[in-house]
XYZ file of C-alpha atoms in Angstrom:
719
model
C 6.742 -28.174 4.961
C 5.029 -31.282 4.930
C 3.586 -30.638 1.493
C 0.623 -33.096 0.369
C 0.117 -34.383 -3.169
C -3.035 -35.594 -4.880
C -4.562 -37.090 -7.920
C -2.430 -35.570 -10.806
C -5.793 -35.257 -12.560
C -7.513 -33.452 -10.005
C -9.911 -30.342 -10.942
C -7.723 -27.848 -9.258
C -4.520 -29.249 -11.225
C -6.482 -29.596 -14.212
C -7.431 -25.836 -14.289
C -3.990 -24.614 -13.763
C -2.717 -26.898 -16.375
C -4.764 -25.451 -18.734
C -3.621 -22.154 -17.970
C 0.020 -23.121 -17.933
C -0.329 -24.551 -21.100
C -2.054 -21.246 -22.748
C 0.266 -18.940 -20.916
C 3.911 -20.869 -21.319
C 3.154 -23.413 -24.168
C 4.419 -26.443 -22.269
C 2.901 -29.420 -20.432
C 3.055 -30.085 -16.829
C 5.840 -31.940 -15.560
C 5.226 -35.819 -15.005
C 5.590 -35.818 -11.045
C 5.664 -39.843 -11.282
C 8.523 -39.703 -13.694
C 10.643 -37.558 -11.366
C 9.838 -40.061 -8.594
C 10.882 -42.850 -10.436
C 13.873 -41.072 -11.372
C 14.433 -40.157 -7.887
C 14.389 -43.595 -6.791
C 16.543 -45.042 -9.639
C 18.790 -42.614 -8.432
C 18.553 -43.957 -5.056
C 19.146 -47.321 -5.796
C 21.660 -47.372 -8.576
C 24.177 -45.565 -6.150
C 25.684 -41.858 -6.654
C 25.957 -40.199 -9.985
C 29.402 -39.390 -11.115
C 30.736 -36.188 -9.868
C 30.910 -34.900 -13.483
C 27.351 -34.996 -14.151
C 23.964 -34.630 -12.301
C 21.624 -37.136 -10.906
C 18.702 -37.767 -13.673
C 16.270 -36.576 -11.333
C 17.561 -32.835 -11.179
C 18.538 -32.330 -14.912
C 15.446 -30.691 -15.956
C 16.253 -28.115 -12.869
C 19.796 -27.807 -14.376
C 18.344 -27.345 -17.827
C 15.868 -24.479 -16.539
C 18.819 -22.716 -14.520
C 21.404 -22.814 -17.353
C 19.054 -20.988 -19.469
C 19.302 -17.909 -17.407
C 22.580 -18.524 -15.488
C 24.732 -20.419 -18.382
C 28.037 -19.960 -16.279
C 26.466 -20.995 -13.116
C 28.231 -23.899 -11.037
C 25.886 -26.585 -10.566
C 28.057 -28.974 -8.224
C 26.506 -27.100 -5.108
C 22.961 -28.292 -6.676
C 24.349 -31.590 -6.931
C 25.328 -31.783 -3.594
C 22.148 -30.084 -1.991
C 19.909 -32.799 -4.040
C 21.906 -35.666 -2.707
C 21.479 -34.284 1.005
C 17.889 -33.894 0.230
C 16.833 -37.076 -1.337
C 19.016 -39.408 1.296
C 17.232 -37.356 4.053
C 13.699 -37.787 2.530
C 14.480 -41.302 1.608
C 11.245 -43.264 2.625
C 9.101 -40.528 2.961
C 6.057 -40.507 0.451
C 3.353 -37.903 -0.495
C -0.180 -38.706 -0.086
C -0.608 -39.355 -4.062
C 2.218 -41.976 -3.598
C 5.148 -39.993 -5.226
C 8.534 -40.257 -3.204
C 8.368 -36.818 -0.967
C 11.525 -35.573 -3.063
C 9.443 -34.785 -5.793
C 8.239 -31.754 -3.941
C 11.429 -29.510 -3.341
C 12.411 -30.825 -6.990
C 9.251 -29.287 -8.300
C 9.395 -26.104 -6.008
C 12.945 -25.759 -7.415
C 12.202 -26.131 -10.925
C 9.498 -23.332 -10.647
C 12.289 -21.092 -9.299
C 14.548 -22.077 -11.703
C 12.144 -21.080 -14.326
C 11.915 -17.853 -12.998
C 15.674 -17.149 -13.163
C 16.612 -17.510 -9.660
C 20.137 -17.641 -8.820
C 21.919 -20.642 -7.494
C 21.916 -19.953 -3.616
C 17.848 -19.706 -3.795
C 17.664 -22.811 -5.705
C 20.006 -24.534 -3.294
C 17.823 -23.557 -0.737
C 14.655 -24.598 -2.351
C 16.015 -28.060 -2.203
C 16.626 -28.094 1.330
C 13.671 -26.028 2.397
C 11.931 -28.913 4.040
C 14.660 -31.109 5.503
C 15.280 -29.165 8.805
C 11.609 -29.275 9.336
C 10.665 -33.141 8.326
C 14.231 -35.079 8.562
C 16.961 -35.309 10.759
C 19.142 -32.834 9.270
C 19.608 -30.053 11.510
C 20.094 -26.377 10.624
C 23.856 -26.459 11.729
C 24.503 -29.016 9.221
C 23.259 -27.071 6.565
C 25.257 -24.125 7.380
C 28.095 -26.117 7.570
C 27.817 -27.657 4.061
C 26.458 -24.820 2.297
C 26.992 -21.789 3.826
C 25.137 -18.886 6.236
C 22.899 -17.589 3.510
C 21.426 -21.260 2.478
C 21.075 -21.645 6.115
C 19.268 -18.354 6.871
C 16.860 -19.149 3.584
C 16.133 -22.594 5.067
C 15.442 -21.628 8.576
C 13.091 -18.628 7.034
C 10.772 -21.313 5.558
C 11.055 -23.688 8.411
C 7.654 -23.607 10.177
C 7.684 -23.194 14.140
C 6.812 -26.093 16.526
C 3.175 -26.707 16.566
C 3.697 -27.931 20.124
C 5.065 -24.580 21.270
C 2.310 -22.465 19.804
C -0.660 -24.635 19.296
C -3.341 -22.761 17.690
C -0.870 -19.767 16.880
C 1.636 -21.736 15.095
C 0.386 -20.603 11.661
C 0.311 -17.019 12.214
C 3.729 -17.182 14.119
C 5.230 -19.027 11.172
C 4.101 -16.198 8.563
C 5.558 -14.081 11.468
C 8.953 -15.594 11.371
C 8.795 -15.752 7.372
C 8.231 -12.127 6.810
C 10.769 -10.927 9.641
C 13.222 -13.278 7.411
C 11.958 -11.770 4.434
C 12.853 -8.116 5.646
C 16.423 -9.332 5.400
C 16.226 -11.389 2.372
C 13.473 -11.275 -0.035
C 14.231 -14.856 -1.496
C 12.637 -16.451 1.948
C 9.126 -15.475 0.570
C 10.503 -16.305 -3.110
C 10.600 -19.845 -1.769
C 7.785 -19.710 0.372
C 5.497 -18.734 -2.752
C 6.829 -21.641 -5.005
C 6.318 -23.914 -2.276
C 2.687 -22.832 -1.566
C 1.959 -22.774 -5.636
C 3.160 -26.590 -6.002
C 1.078 -27.663 -2.952
C -2.030 -25.778 -4.347
C -1.316 -27.529 -7.858
C -1.640 -30.712 -5.952
C -4.391 -30.136 -3.459
C -7.150 -32.494 -4.630
C -6.359 -35.419 -2.349
C -7.108 -33.335 0.734
C -10.527 -33.109 2.133
C -12.734 -30.199 0.611
C -13.027 -28.606 3.867
C -8.913 -28.416 4.341
C -8.814 -27.349 0.581
C -10.936 -24.457 1.224
C -9.061 -23.525 4.253
C -5.675 -23.590 2.547
C -7.245 -21.707 -0.474
C -8.650 -18.898 1.643
C -4.954 -18.492 3.487
C -3.455 -18.263 -0.153
C -5.966 -15.778 -1.172
C -5.781 -13.607 1.707
C -2.122 -13.865 2.647
C 0.055 -15.318 0.015
C -1.513 -14.058 -3.320
C -1.283 -10.529 -1.926
C 2.412 -10.886 -1.135
C 2.926 -12.440 -4.645
C 1.674 -9.142 -6.126
C 3.839 -7.066 -3.798
C 6.791 -8.917 -4.307
C 6.247 -8.544 -8.113
C 6.192 -12.286 -9.149
C 3.131 -12.127 -11.539
C 3.913 -15.687 -12.885
C 3.192 -17.294 -9.129
C 0.597 -14.880 -8.560
C -1.929 -15.484 -11.726
C -1.340 -19.214 -11.194
C -2.518 -18.995 -7.762
C -5.373 -17.032 -8.360
C -6.564 -19.785 -11.007
C -6.115 -22.248 -8.477
C -8.001 -20.596 -5.631
C -10.657 -19.528 -8.070
C -11.284 -23.247 -8.960
C -11.361 -24.431 -5.518
C -13.355 -21.435 -3.552
C -15.587 -20.433 -6.784
C -16.194 -23.818 -8.683
C -19.258 -22.864 -10.434
C -17.879 -19.622 -12.004
C -14.535 -21.259 -12.768
C -16.188 -23.962 -14.759
C -18.417 -20.852 -16.533
C -15.411 -19.379 -17.516
C -13.518 -22.521 -18.434
C -16.495 -23.158 -20.910
C -16.284 -19.578 -22.290
C -12.677 -20.111 -22.898
C -13.151 -23.296 -24.730
C -16.260 -22.221 -26.263
C -16.705 -20.379 -29.844
C -15.640 -16.981 -28.362
C -12.886 -18.280 -26.652
C -11.308 -20.289 -29.431
C -12.228 -17.631 -31.785
C -9.963 -15.008 -29.773
C -6.849 -16.647 -31.039
C -7.301 -15.734 -34.730
C -8.608 -11.976 -33.751
C -5.396 -11.517 -31.337
C -3.267 -13.027 -34.045
C -4.721 -10.732 -36.765
C -4.195 -7.733 -34.186
C -0.651 -8.934 -33.556
C 0.270 -8.878 -37.243
C -1.322 -5.310 -37.784
C 0.695 -3.899 -34.734
C 4.146 -5.671 -36.043
C 3.303 -4.458 -39.574
C 3.168 -0.549 -38.168
C 6.150 -1.038 -36.346
C 8.232 -2.534 -38.920
C 7.216 0.463 -41.133
C 8.459 2.536 -38.750
C 11.831 0.888 -38.183
C 11.080 -0.167 -34.541
C 12.401 -3.485 -33.680
C 9.977 -5.028 -31.414
C 8.738 -8.499 -30.598
C 5.075 -8.572 -30.800
C 3.347 -11.317 -28.489
C 0.046 -12.604 -27.632
C -0.874 -12.924 -23.783
C -4.034 -14.891 -23.472
C -5.847 -13.834 -20.206
C -5.684 -16.360 -17.287
C -9.068 -17.648 -15.880
C -9.291 -14.948 -13.092
C -8.598 -12.442 -15.583
C -11.275 -13.482 -18.161
C -13.911 -13.796 -15.169
C -13.332 -10.117 -14.325
C -13.249 -8.857 -17.826
C -16.660 -10.770 -18.231
C -18.074 -9.084 -15.023
C -16.905 -5.867 -16.169
C -17.765 -5.780 -19.920
C -20.567 -8.302 -20.148
C -20.279 -10.521 -23.473
C -16.750 -10.928 -24.327
C -15.508 -10.956 -27.945
C -12.417 -11.396 -29.830
C -9.583 -9.662 -28.315
C -10.942 -9.560 -24.929
C -9.499 -12.862 -24.413
C -5.933 -11.596 -24.210
C -3.704 -8.698 -24.670
C -0.981 -8.000 -27.010
C 2.544 -7.516 -25.711
C 5.366 -5.843 -27.576
C 8.913 -6.128 -26.379
C 11.741 -3.499 -27.100
C 15.253 -2.970 -26.120
C 15.298 0.562 -24.485
C 13.036 2.669 -22.408
C 12.849 5.105 -25.163
C 11.321 2.755 -27.754
C 8.313 2.109 -25.647
C 7.432 5.567 -26.105
C 8.331 5.291 -29.768
C 5.790 2.471 -30.110
C 3.207 4.193 -27.995
C 3.558 7.179 -30.592
C 3.256 5.197 -33.532
C 0.229 3.057 -32.199
C -1.481 6.246 -31.176
C -0.675 7.618 -34.747
C -1.891 4.574 -37.164
C -4.826 3.210 -34.841
C -7.848 5.070 -32.869
C -6.546 5.006 -29.081
C -8.712 4.733 -26.006
C -7.166 7.499 -24.054
C -8.765 6.465 -20.711
C -7.121 3.269 -21.114
C -3.716 4.687 -21.341
C -1.524 4.311 -17.971
C 2.429 4.923 -17.827
C 3.823 2.670 -15.486
C 7.321 3.417 -16.433
C 7.446 7.047 -15.438
C 5.620 5.892 -12.143
C 6.480 2.470 -11.575
C 4.034 0.424 -9.203
C 5.670 0.006 -5.624
C 5.906 -3.831 -6.790
C 8.676 -2.872 -9.583
C 6.071 -3.197 -12.211
C 6.803 -1.223 -15.270
C 5.051 -1.049 -18.613
C 3.257 1.340 -20.722
C -0.623 0.013 -20.847
C -3.006 1.236 -23.892
C -5.906 0.255 -25.851
C -6.349 0.823 -29.783
C -9.308 0.310 -32.286
C -8.476 -1.431 -35.571
C -10.412 -0.093 -38.711
C -12.668 -3.082 -38.367
C -13.837 -2.009 -34.710
C -11.812 -4.467 -32.815
C -10.456 -2.926 -29.541
C -6.871 -4.597 -28.642
C -5.270 -4.038 -25.175
C -1.829 -3.454 -25.607
C 1.658 -3.706 -23.172
C 4.553 -2.188 -23.870
C 7.729 -2.695 -22.131
C 11.469 -3.642 -22.558
C 12.826 -7.247 -21.815
C 14.504 -6.320 -18.683
C 11.086 -4.693 -17.716
C 9.362 -7.836 -18.813
C 11.763 -9.934 -16.631
C 11.093 -8.172 -13.451
C 7.342 -8.015 -14.338
C 6.986 -11.781 -14.708
C 9.367 -12.640 -11.800
C 9.602 -9.609 -9.248
C 12.309 -10.169 -6.862
C 13.222 -13.515 -7.798
C 14.789 -11.759 -10.939
C 16.881 -9.362 -8.443
C 18.753 -12.339 -7.069
C 20.574 -11.740 -3.933
C 19.772 -8.504 -2.063
C 23.113 -8.834 -0.498
C 25.156 -8.742 -3.669
C 25.740 -5.873 -5.876
C 25.482 -7.989 -8.960
C 23.241 -11.205 -9.552
C 24.567 -14.699 -9.291
C 25.355 -14.916 -12.936
C 23.726 -13.886 -15.758
C 23.769 -14.678 -19.590
C 26.183 -12.120 -21.354
C 23.553 -11.132 -23.729
C 20.925 -10.243 -21.240
C 20.217 -7.165 -19.575
C 20.847 -6.901 -15.802
C 17.568 -7.243 -14.048
C 18.755 -5.085 -11.043
C 19.642 -2.286 -13.478
C 18.080 0.808 -12.279
C 17.895 0.073 -8.863
C 19.992 1.896 -6.165
C 23.127 0.471 -4.645
C 23.967 1.157 -1.152
C 27.376 2.952 -0.355
C 28.816 -0.272 0.757
C 28.026 -2.122 -2.397
C 24.882 -3.909 -1.232
C 22.160 -3.365 -3.580
C 19.079 -1.878 -1.996
C 15.937 -4.077 -1.943
C 13.541 -2.138 -3.630
C 10.603 -3.505 -1.734
C 11.765 -2.912 1.701
C 11.406 0.925 1.940
C 7.555 0.778 1.215
C 5.038 -1.876 2.525
C 7.718 -4.296 4.038
C 9.358 -1.963 6.250
C 5.758 -0.917 7.373
C 4.926 -4.593 8.138
C 7.822 -5.168 9.670
C 7.467 -2.365 12.103
C 3.845 -2.786 13.242
C 4.397 -6.445 13.618
C 6.813 -5.985 16.570
C 3.640 -4.147 18.414
C 1.269 -6.945 17.691
C 0.566 -8.395 21.211
C -0.674 -11.726 20.199
C -0.814 -14.031 17.284
C -4.739 -13.182 16.477
C -4.069 -9.287 16.432
C -0.880 -10.044 14.063
C -3.179 -12.146 11.680
C -5.960 -10.043 11.682
C -3.855 -7.086 10.966
C -1.751 -8.700 8.599
C -5.085 -9.665 6.469
C -6.259 -5.904 6.784
C -2.449 -4.590 5.588
C -2.326 -6.871 2.647
C -6.235 -6.176 1.562
C -4.831 -2.615 0.511
C -3.275 -3.135 -3.118
C -2.060 0.541 -3.819
C 0.499 2.635 -2.253
C 0.702 6.487 -2.001
C 3.711 8.843 -0.853
C 3.195 11.711 1.044
C 5.647 14.565 1.852
C 6.530 15.434 5.374
C 6.913 19.346 6.654
C 10.604 18.701 7.013
C 11.065 17.259 3.459
C 11.001 13.629 4.160
C 8.143 11.145 2.785
C 6.053 8.711 4.043
C 4.725 5.562 2.135
C 1.399 4.764 3.121
C -1.409 2.517 1.857
C -4.452 4.032 -0.351
C -7.056 5.250 2.032
C -4.748 6.436 4.572
C -5.428 9.411 6.770
C -3.719 11.967 9.074
C -4.082 9.466 11.843
C -2.054 6.979 10.025
C 0.415 9.566 8.934
C 0.868 10.700 12.466
C 1.838 7.169 13.671
C 3.802 6.590 10.495
C 6.129 9.592 11.391
C 6.167 9.751 14.991
C 5.046 5.994 16.539
C 3.769 6.590 19.685
C 4.125 10.188 20.162
C 1.211 10.438 17.806
C -0.902 9.788 20.758
C -0.679 13.580 21.439
C -1.441 14.826 17.786
C -3.785 17.511 17.985
C -4.521 17.817 14.239
C -2.584 18.379 10.825
C -2.177 20.622 7.923
C -2.620 19.218 4.602
C -1.014 21.206 1.635
C -0.895 24.153 4.062
C -4.485 24.181 5.154
C -5.739 22.782 8.293
C -7.557 19.280 8.232
C -9.160 17.220 10.727
C -7.393 13.810 11.562
C -10.024 11.923 9.897
C -8.527 13.926 6.378
C -7.966 10.724 3.653
C -4.700 11.503 1.832
C -3.726 11.486 -1.543
C -0.547 10.779 -3.445
C 1.614 13.876 -3.448
C -0.159 15.649 -0.305
C 2.118 17.627 1.996
C 1.215 16.855 5.783
C 2.378 18.672 8.760
C 1.553 17.001 12.300
C 0.418 19.073 15.079
C 1.730 17.451 18.433
C 0.421 18.607 21.885
C 2.884 19.840 24.484
C 1.327 17.846 27.059
C 2.972 14.321 26.805
C 0.016 12.746 28.887
C -2.662 13.242 26.338
C -4.216 10.229 24.486
C -5.897 9.531 21.318
C -9.633 9.210 20.996
C -11.626 6.082 20.747
C -12.905 7.801 17.380
C -9.554 7.305 15.776
C -9.905 3.690 15.345
C -12.625 4.788 12.713
C -10.408 6.766 11.032
C -7.082 4.498 11.122
C -6.450 2.307 8.110
C -2.674 0.925 8.653
C -2.353 -1.868 11.474
C 0.410 0.241 13.216
C -1.751 3.183 14.042
C -4.681 0.759 14.937
C -2.618 -1.608 17.171
C -0.859 1.637 18.835
C -4.466 3.287 19.493
C -5.649 0.148 20.799
C -2.957 -0.379 23.145
C -3.238 2.952 24.411
C -7.191 2.928 24.942
C -6.483 -0.496 26.901
C -3.778 0.921 29.224
C -6.291 3.751 29.672
C -9.694 2.384 30.126
C -11.298 5.815 31.510
C -10.431 7.324 28.190
C -11.921 4.600 26.110
C -14.934 4.776 27.954
C -15.627 8.505 27.701
C -18.299 9.645 25.044
C -16.966 11.037 22.255
C -17.672 14.749 21.525
C -20.268 14.923 24.454
C -22.464 17.886 23.970
C -21.553 20.464 26.597
C -23.206 23.820 27.011
C -21.760 26.835 25.738
C -19.701 28.822 28.257
C -20.206 32.419 28.472
C -19.190 35.350 30.617
C -19.886 38.807 30.289
C -19.056 42.202 32.143
C -20.534 45.687 31.880
C -17.979 47.794 29.962
C -19.289 51.115 28.355
C -15.827 52.672 27.466
C -15.148 52.477 23.670
C -13.441 54.142 20.928
C -14.739 57.407 19.758
C -16.851 57.676 16.545
C -18.255 60.485 14.954
C -20.912 60.699 11.942
C -20.305 63.593 9.474
C -24.237 64.218 8.921
C -25.657 66.858 6.438
C -27.756 68.790 8.829
C -30.013 67.404 11.615
C -28.887 66.395 15.219
C -26.056 64.627 15.996
C -26.586 60.824 15.963
C -25.059 58.157 18.277
C -22.393 56.073 16.511
C -21.101 52.727 17.776
C -19.246 49.720 16.062
C -21.083 47.135 14.577
C -21.018 43.649 16.387
C -20.311 41.474 13.274
C -16.964 42.823 12.379
C -16.073 45.101 15.695
C -13.927 47.651 14.001
C -11.039 49.288 15.734
C -8.613 51.873 14.939
C -7.115 52.592 12.567
C -9.617 50.067 10.380
C -11.442 51.983 7.458
C -14.918 52.165 8.503
C -18.231 52.952 6.623
C -21.310 53.753 8.405
C -25.214 53.176 7.844
C -28.025 54.263 10.106
C -30.088 51.660 11.862
C -33.379 52.042 13.757
C -33.640 54.533 16.483
C -31.583 57.162 14.282
C -28.016 55.527 15.644
C -25.331 54.823 13.069
C -23.094 51.538 13.178
C -19.778 51.574 11.848
C -18.358 48.487 9.701
C -15.189 47.637 8.329
C -14.777 48.476 4.730
C -14.420 44.821 3.848
C -17.546 43.748 5.967
C -19.885 41.460 3.993
C -22.779 43.406 5.621
C -21.634 46.585 3.870
C -22.571 45.031 0.602
C -25.723 43.691 1.887
C -26.659 47.450 2.996
C -26.072 48.548 -0.530
C -27.836 45.813 -2.349
C -30.660 46.991 -0.288
C -30.756 50.707 -1.069
C -29.161 51.844 1.994
C -27.109 55.045 1.954
C -23.542 55.008 3.610
C -22.881 57.802 5.939
C -19.454 59.143 6.507
C -17.858 58.041 9.982
C -14.695 58.674 11.448
C -12.429 57.693 14.506
C -12.001 60.540 17.504
C -9.211 61.009 19.417
C -9.843 58.431 22.133
C -7.600 55.420 21.638
C -9.408 52.714 23.841
C -11.629 50.318 21.600
C -13.731 47.076 22.015
C -12.859 44.045 19.548
C -14.340 40.749 19.192
C -11.633 37.977 18.321
C -12.186 34.220 17.388
C -9.698 31.708 18.643
C -9.271 28.052 16.892
C -7.758 25.651 18.959
C -7.509 21.876 19.750
C -9.183 20.741 22.695
C -6.991 20.072 25.826
C -7.194 20.503 29.718
C -6.209 24.105 31.143
C -6.518 25.869 27.597
C -9.331 28.275 28.691
C -7.283 29.149 31.688
C -4.090 29.544 29.619
C -6.005 31.882 27.036
C -7.480 34.240 29.565
C -4.153 34.644 31.309
C -2.635 35.764 28.151
C -5.173 37.874 26.920
C -4.742 39.674 30.783
C -1.331 39.778 30.394
C -1.423 41.636 27.199
C -3.450 44.526 29.137
C -6.978 43.572 27.579
C -10.031 42.947 29.687
C -12.802 40.493 28.724
C -16.205 41.703 27.967
C -17.727 38.526 27.182
C -16.145 35.105 26.090
C -18.122 32.211 24.753
C -16.678 28.553 24.417
C -18.347 26.288 21.871
C -18.619 22.632 22.088
C -15.575 20.495 20.740
C -16.131 19.159 17.564
C -13.183 16.549 16.321
C -11.278 17.693 19.008
C -11.398 21.229 18.000
C -12.803 24.156 20.076
C -13.603 27.515 18.827
C -13.368 30.380 21.646
C -14.983 34.054 20.829
C -14.022 36.673 22.939
C -14.971 40.598 23.108
C -12.219 42.497 24.730
C -11.680 45.621 25.777
C -8.239 47.368 24.774
C -6.791 51.079 26.282
C -4.709 51.188 22.714
C -6.015 49.860 19.694
C -2.306 49.742 18.530
C -2.100 46.756 20.845
C -4.071 44.221 18.840
C -1.557 42.805 16.681
C 0.625 42.103 20.128
C -2.506 40.657 21.888
C -3.343 38.327 18.775
C 0.183 36.845 18.707
C 0.173 36.138 22.513
C -3.044 34.321 21.864
C -1.779 32.174 19.289
C 1.368 31.422 21.213
C -0.913 29.565 23.775
C -0.437 25.665 23.345
C -3.080 24.182 21.412
C -4.163 27.494 19.647
C -3.714 27.413 15.907
C -5.329 30.265 14.698
C -6.843 33.566 15.822
C -8.389 36.177 13.967
C -11.335 38.871 14.065
C -14.972 38.144 13.161
C -15.490 38.954 9.474
C -18.906 39.614 9.218
C -22.896 38.184 10.203
């Protein structure tokens, strides 16, 4: 990957050194010492088979801390091949190039990566930058290592030109779909390059930092590798926002920041005492915030004090103990209920599990508290790195007294552990990237997809589920479920109610997509305003480009109402029971058009006539509030009647003709019809119809509902 090195005392590296010391309590490795050890190993001849070369001993030590029974011989062979193939190559700072794969491997070893990942990380630049071939790696180390090395190897710039970087990321993401360890190596590789970026020109530093911010950091977040994500955030912060970084650094180094150590330690001791008294075995640790976290807290809260510079971390053995700790803290301290979050019952989509709360001590100090098990903590820090190989039912090797980090995740029927990241965001990404026609579309869509930092789950009408980014709409759900068939989507029902395609979805919603029978129909250009997922946007754009005549049609162009009318005088007979006086003409009210056998109520109107309303018509209540006296009315013997129906439908060619044909087939005659202009692809038809027999009304309404595109038919309900 042609990683560049810098002066070890660059501002960026100094920044992350500070956070590294505060977070892990250890100093930065001396790369020059590693380089000398590598050179001495090369000149002094190969190390004896019973021990590792000195240059890799620190990797072996970190690896054995997580995997005490690991076979280190394969690491020795990988180091020997990497050192010999990179011999004579130097980084820009002067260190031997072998220091880069060694540093990348150490990062992964400290996170608990298994032996296969470490082997591949030692070799990750050999195929790209040396004479070593992929076939040679496969012969000496097996298919898994070869796959990982190939996954992180860049595509040739001579073949792709300016598209080389996007296509390299596309290749890595596709490889990550089969084995997430590919992206783990890439993240560790980028972290070491970012640590040693100061020798580059400022403009190149900024370019690399922006790609890290827009692509690598969101990927680290989604893979749950918080240890890498936070360090990358601080490095990017130092390069892209140097003034804010210096302000934050001064704040941490100032009296408020240094005083936070005592405040957090005191809060930790109070919490530990409460848990000891409750006989709950727990480790209570202080977790200082990293630079970006302090910066965000300052923007949110203004002046920071004491416990604002860190959090308390409570580690317990079992899930039930987490809730026991929560109960004790909320009983013995004053909880801030608005700060409580349960990510154990509802884990984040990146595997993260923990209880979050905040408590106020008697002196008024407020401390944020994270409560999790040791297994949760390992996964929270290392994410997918802690899961080992996705192709094995058990990790490479584990400490006998350590909990299996894969515990609680599903295992496929053939013994392979299901990669918990694949069903969600990664599966969607792998689907839409296949449809991206060029590198620019892929790159822009990838940035947009990774910008969504939360995921929701919606339920399909058939019982399945869809994973979508927060803010997704019915348009996104249509393309996620139906692919290109969603071009003919007419609308949706959300939680049983009709909703426009622009409707945003929430976690837990039930969505039923309504598709047109006409396969030639396509999306409206307005859909692009509602699409949030790259899959939907790419599919819509491709269809509009293939059908330019549709893309240039004005959306929802106003059209005059279409009205037809006929002179019909026949109606169902109505009679009014008047106390004395001459008989009055009775007619059905136009607002609700009652038909036999509806219950009806009459009211006198101007001219002495009586209008008959359905009993439930809102006009009845209005008349009574105005003091109008109701007149008893009843139906006569004639069965023919006039009724007004409203049909709600999705717009499509030939819909009006199909509806009028259905009405005629049912034996009704159209007295008048009005078709309103389309609104969000929905059309409202109002028909006044003459029926020979009022008993045929239900059959007529069913026939109209059966017309493709019509989703509801009802009678008018009032004024």
